[in-house]
Amino acid sequence: YFVKVAWAWTLWLLLPFIALTTYQLARTKLLYGRTRSALLALRRLSGLAVGTAVWFCCTQLFVYIENLTGECSVPAKPGHAPRLYATKRECHQDSGVWNGFDISGHCFLLSYCALMILEEVAVLEGLSMDHSSRLRVVVNVLFVSLCLLAVIWVFMFLCTALYFHDFSQKLLGVLIGLSGWYGTYRFWYLKPFSPGLPLPNIPLSSKKYSYSR
């Protein structure tokens, strides 16, 4: 059940983290005023709306494909004519088993969330705050929480890989998750009209170097 609402857990922690770190970096590194810093924070937060759209569209696509490719196996009832089932939900309501191509939504979402967290927490390398400030405490708590969440996602990804779905369903789910991450952080967010990369906007080669460290 925890992984069923994985996007909600990720969203609730990333929202304050992105808002606080973007605003602080805009004030200290870019020397923006309060209004411009707040607008920049809102622009970066729009990336969460993009992530929500990616999550919703992909999961709806998975459900559509499973309904399109599946059929229901229901125990025969004497005196009842066979019934045709259009969806997995209808099948389950009659205690049936739906056999369709079920792309692993868990593999998709867990890989996408973990990569998104990795991208966003990289801002701490350029963030400077007073050691005794409350903001530093809040940001550190959010950072540790996001790291723990990433560990949970990796553990649940391993459980899914071992016990659920077949190989092709898991592989396709991971590829779609990687595509969602790559299409946003490695392509669209490099463009001017986008939510943008986490501040400071480090060149791709430098960011790869910082990850390797």
Tab-separated table of C-alpha atoms in Angstrom:
chain	number	residue	atom	x	y	z
A	1	TYR	CA	0.000	0.000	0.000
A	2	PHE	CA	2.887	2.362	0.670
A	3	VAL	CA	4.111	2.122	-2.907
A	4	LYS	CA	0.588	2.619	-4.286
A	5	VAL	CA	0.814	6.256	-3.163
A	6	ALA	CA	4.542	6.626	-3.861
A	7	TRP	CA	4.019	9.777	-5.887
A	8	ALA	CA	2.131	11.433	-3.011
A	9	TRP	CA	4.984	10.730	-0.561
A	10	THR	CA	7.535	12.070	-3.036
A	11	LEU	CA	5.433	15.134	-3.842
A	12	TRP	CA	4.817	16.114	-0.204
A	13	LEU	CA	8.539	16.108	0.578
A	14	LEU	CA	9.827	17.636	-2.658
A	15	LEU	CA	7.364	20.527	-2.602
A	16	PRO	CA	8.740	22.303	0.511
A	17	PHE	CA	12.320	21.255	-0.298
A	18	ILE	CA	12.263	22.756	-3.807
A	19	ALA	CA	10.476	25.903	-2.631
A	20	LEU	CA	12.905	26.615	0.210
A	21	THR	CA	16.147	25.736	-1.562
A	22	THR	CA	15.256	27.575	-4.793
A	23	TYR	CA	14.229	30.724	-2.913
A	24	GLN	CA	17.373	30.654	-0.760
A	25	LEU	CA	19.691	30.068	-3.729
A	26	ALA	CA	18.039	32.857	-5.708
A	27	ARG	CA	18.588	35.284	-2.820
A	28	THR	CA	22.159	34.286	-1.942
A	29	LYS	CA	23.700	33.152	-5.257
A	30	LEU	CA	21.773	35.112	-7.876
A	31	LEU	CA	21.107	38.124	-5.614
A	32	TYR	CA	17.458	38.295	-6.669
A	33	GLY	CA	14.863	40.283	-4.747
A	34	ARG	CA	12.066	38.616	-2.822
A	35	THR	CA	9.492	38.873	-5.600
A	36	ARG	CA	11.767	37.520	-8.321
A	37	SER	CA	13.031	34.775	-6.028
A	38	ALA	CA	9.460	33.731	-5.222
A	39	LEU	CA	8.579	33.653	-8.937
A	40	LEU	CA	11.622	31.515	-9.643
A	41	ALA	CA	10.581	29.128	-6.867
A	42	LEU	CA	7.100	28.886	-8.386
A	43	ARG	CA	8.623	28.161	-11.780
A	44	ARG	CA	10.671	25.313	-10.332
A	45	LEU	CA	7.649	23.990	-8.443
A	46	SER	CA	5.827	23.693	-11.759
A	47	GLY	CA	8.143	20.744	-12.372
A	48	LEU	CA	6.099	18.853	-9.772
A	49	ALA	CA	3.004	19.504	-11.886
A	50	VAL	CA	4.903	18.063	-14.854
A	51	GLY	CA	5.845	15.039	-12.761
A	52	THR	CA	2.228	14.602	-11.704
A	53	ALA	CA	1.154	14.700	-15.363
A	54	VAL	CA	3.809	12.088	-16.268
A	55	TRP	CA	2.644	9.842	-13.408
A	56	PHE	CA	-1.061	10.187	-14.271
A	57	CYS	CA	-0.723	9.721	-18.039
A	58	CYS	CA	1.579	6.715	-17.731
A	59	THR	CA	-0.512	4.916	-15.108
A	60	GLN	CA	-3.692	5.500	-17.120
A	61	LEU	CA	-1.914	4.138	-20.191
A	62	PHE	CA	-0.896	1.017	-18.256
A	63	VAL	CA	-4.503	0.427	-17.161
A	64	TYR	CA	-5.750	0.926	-20.730
A	65	ILE	CA	-3.223	-1.556	-22.149
A	66	GLU	CA	-4.062	-4.149	-19.485
A	67	ASN	CA	-7.794	-3.827	-20.174
A	68	LEU	CA	-7.194	-3.950	-23.932
A	69	THR	CA	-5.039	-7.078	-23.867
A	70	GLY	CA	-6.759	-9.023	-21.082
A	71	GLU	CA	-9.555	-11.494	-20.579
A	72	CYS	CA	-11.376	-12.658	-17.487
A	73	SER	CA	-11.322	-16.155	-16.022
A	74	VAL	CA	-14.393	-16.713	-13.848
A	75	PRO	CA	-15.557	-20.001	-12.286
A	76	ALA	CA	-18.538	-21.372	-14.221
A	77	LYS	CA	-21.923	-20.874	-12.548
A	78	PRO	CA	-24.638	-23.432	-13.365
A	79	GLY	CA	-27.605	-21.874	-15.131
A	80	HIS	CA	-25.782	-18.631	-15.970
A	81	ALA	CA	-24.720	-17.630	-19.465
A	82	PRO	CA	-21.054	-16.641	-19.921
A	83	ARG	CA	-20.497	-12.924	-19.467
A	84	LEU	CA	-18.058	-10.731	-21.346
A	85	TYR	CA	-15.922	-8.446	-19.189
A	86	ALA	CA	-14.499	-5.216	-20.579
A	87	THR	CA	-12.297	-4.186	-17.672
A	88	LYS	CA	-10.227	-5.675	-14.882
A	89	ARG	CA	-12.464	-4.025	-12.279
A	90	GLU	CA	-15.595	-5.722	-13.622
A	91	CYS	CA	-13.775	-9.053	-13.606
A	92	HIS	CA	-12.661	-8.673	-9.990
A	93	GLN	CA	-16.181	-7.728	-8.912
A	94	ASP	CA	-17.273	-11.230	-9.941
A	95	SER	CA	-14.268	-12.830	-8.186
A	96	GLY	CA	-12.533	-13.471	-11.489
A	97	VAL	CA	-8.886	-13.363	-12.505
A	98	TRP	CA	-7.884	-10.880	-15.207
A	99	ASN	CA	-5.105	-12.036	-17.527
A	100	GLY	CA	-3.588	-9.125	-19.441
A	101	PHE	CA	-0.278	-7.441	-20.177
A	102	ASP	CA	0.268	-5.618	-16.878
A	103	ILE	CA	3.152	-3.140	-17.302
A	104	SER	CA	4.770	-2.733	-13.898
A	105	GLY	CA	3.546	0.569	-12.541
A	106	HIS	CA	5.714	0.007	-9.483
A	107	CYS	CA	8.916	-0.279	-11.516
A	108	PHE	CA	7.948	2.810	-13.495
A	109	LEU	CA	7.039	4.961	-10.510
A	110	LEU	CA	9.813	3.878	-8.148
A	111	SER	CA	12.554	4.455	-10.733
A	112	TYR	CA	11.051	7.804	-11.756
A	113	CYS	CA	10.666	9.022	-8.147
A	114	ALA	CA	14.169	7.938	-7.128
A	115	LEU	CA	15.761	9.732	-10.090
A	116	MET	CA	13.697	12.848	-9.476
A	117	ILE	CA	14.801	12.952	-5.827
A	118	LEU	CA	18.436	12.535	-6.930
A	119	GLU	CA	18.142	15.482	-9.305
A	120	GLU	CA	16.532	17.806	-6.781
A	121	VAL	CA	18.752	17.149	-3.739
A	122	ALA	CA	21.860	18.004	-5.810
A	123	VAL	CA	21.165	21.702	-5.070
A	124	LEU	CA	22.615	21.316	-1.572
A	125	GLU	CA	26.115	21.435	-3.058
A	126	GLY	CA	25.668	25.118	-3.880
A	127	LEU	CA	23.430	26.115	-0.944
A	128	SER	CA	24.914	28.226	1.847
A	129	MET	CA	23.027	28.913	5.085
A	130	ASP	CA	23.812	30.092	8.580
A	131	HIS	CA	24.602	27.060	10.759
A	132	SER	CA	22.301	28.318	13.507
A	133	SER	CA	19.347	29.265	11.289
A	134	ARG	CA	15.994	27.534	11.466
A	135	LEU	CA	15.960	27.294	7.676
A	136	ARG	CA	19.058	25.094	7.763
A	137	VAL	CA	17.396	22.748	10.243
A	138	VAL	CA	14.244	22.483	8.113
A	139	VAL	CA	16.202	21.892	4.902
A	140	ASN	CA	18.371	19.250	6.577
A	141	VAL	CA	15.302	17.428	7.910
A	142	LEU	CA	13.742	17.458	4.452
A	143	PHE	CA	17.010	16.284	2.891
A	144	VAL	CA	17.348	13.343	5.304
A	145	SER	CA	13.672	12.461	4.768
A	146	LEU	CA	14.138	12.465	0.996
A	147	CYS	CA	17.236	10.254	1.314
A	148	LEU	CA	15.329	7.779	3.487
A	149	LEU	CA	12.471	7.839	1.009
A	150	ALA	CA	14.883	7.084	-1.840
A	151	VAL	CA	16.221	4.109	0.142
A	152	ILE	CA	12.649	2.836	0.633
A	153	TRP	CA	11.932	3.208	-3.089
A	154	VAL	CA	15.066	1.236	-4.001
A	155	PHE	CA	14.135	-1.510	-1.510
A	156	MET	CA	10.582	-1.722	-2.855
A	157	PHE	CA	11.949	-1.742	-6.394
A	158	LEU	CA	14.025	-4.807	-5.441
A	159	CYS	CA	10.954	-6.504	-3.919
A	160	THR	CA	8.952	-5.835	-7.089
A	161	ALA	CA	11.793	-7.149	-9.252
A	162	LEU	CA	11.920	-10.391	-7.247
A	163	TYR	CA	8.273	-11.197	-6.605
A	164	PHE	CA	5.931	-9.437	-9.059
A	165	HIS	CA	5.263	-9.327	-12.820
A	166	ASP	CA	7.250	-11.034	-15.533
A	167	PHE	CA	10.526	-9.743	-16.971
A	168	SER	CA	9.098	-7.910	-19.989
A	169	GLN	CA	6.517	-6.070	-17.854
A	170	LYS	CA	9.176	-4.938	-15.365
A	171	LEU	CA	11.647	-3.960	-18.075
A	172	LEU	CA	9.061	-1.879	-19.924
A	173	GLY	CA	8.028	-0.168	-16.685
A	174	VAL	CA	11.650	0.787	-15.922
A	175	LEU	CA	12.249	2.030	-19.476
A	176	ILE	CA	9.187	4.257	-19.295
A	177	GLY	CA	10.326	5.607	-15.916
A	178	LEU	CA	13.790	6.358	-17.325
A	179	SER	CA	12.221	7.984	-20.373
A	180	GLY	CA	10.107	10.259	-18.172
A	181	TRP	CA	13.210	11.355	-16.247
A	182	TYR	CA	15.398	11.778	-19.327
A	183	GLY	CA	12.744	13.632	-21.298
A	184	THR	CA	12.336	16.206	-18.537
A	185	TYR	CA	15.658	16.704	-16.707
A	186	ARG	CA	17.963	15.853	-19.613
A	187	PHE	CA	16.011	17.445	-22.457
A	188	TRP	CA	13.024	19.703	-21.788
A	189	TYR	CA	14.310	21.361	-18.583
A	190	LEU	CA	17.394	22.524	-20.513
A	191	LYS	CA	15.131	24.701	-22.669
A	192	PRO	CA	14.227	28.328	-21.785
A	193	PHE	CA	10.471	27.714	-21.620
A	194	SER	CA	10.408	24.997	-18.981
A	195	PRO	CA	10.433	24.609	-15.177
A	196	GLY	CA	14.222	24.605	-15.473
A	197	LEU	CA	16.910	22.590	-13.728
A	198	PRO	CA	17.543	22.804	-9.979
A	199	LEU	CA	19.655	25.843	-9.088
A	200	PRO	CA	22.425	26.576	-9.613
A	201	ASN	CA	22.136	25.473	-13.232
A	202	ILE	CA	25.265	23.298	-13.339
A	203	PRO	CA	26.394	22.129	-16.804
A	204	LEU	CA	25.625	18.488	-17.496
A	205	SER	CA	29.294	17.431	-17.496
A	206	SER	CA	29.901	19.094	-14.123
A	207	LYS	CA	26.772	17.559	-12.633
A	208	LYS	CA	27.867	14.093	-13.738
A	209	TYR	CA	31.219	14.736	-12.093
A	210	SER	CA	29.581	15.806	-8.843
A	211	TYR	CA	27.425	12.642	-8.846
A	212	SER	CA	30.503	10.465	-9.345
A	213	ARG	CA	32.046	11.988	-6.229
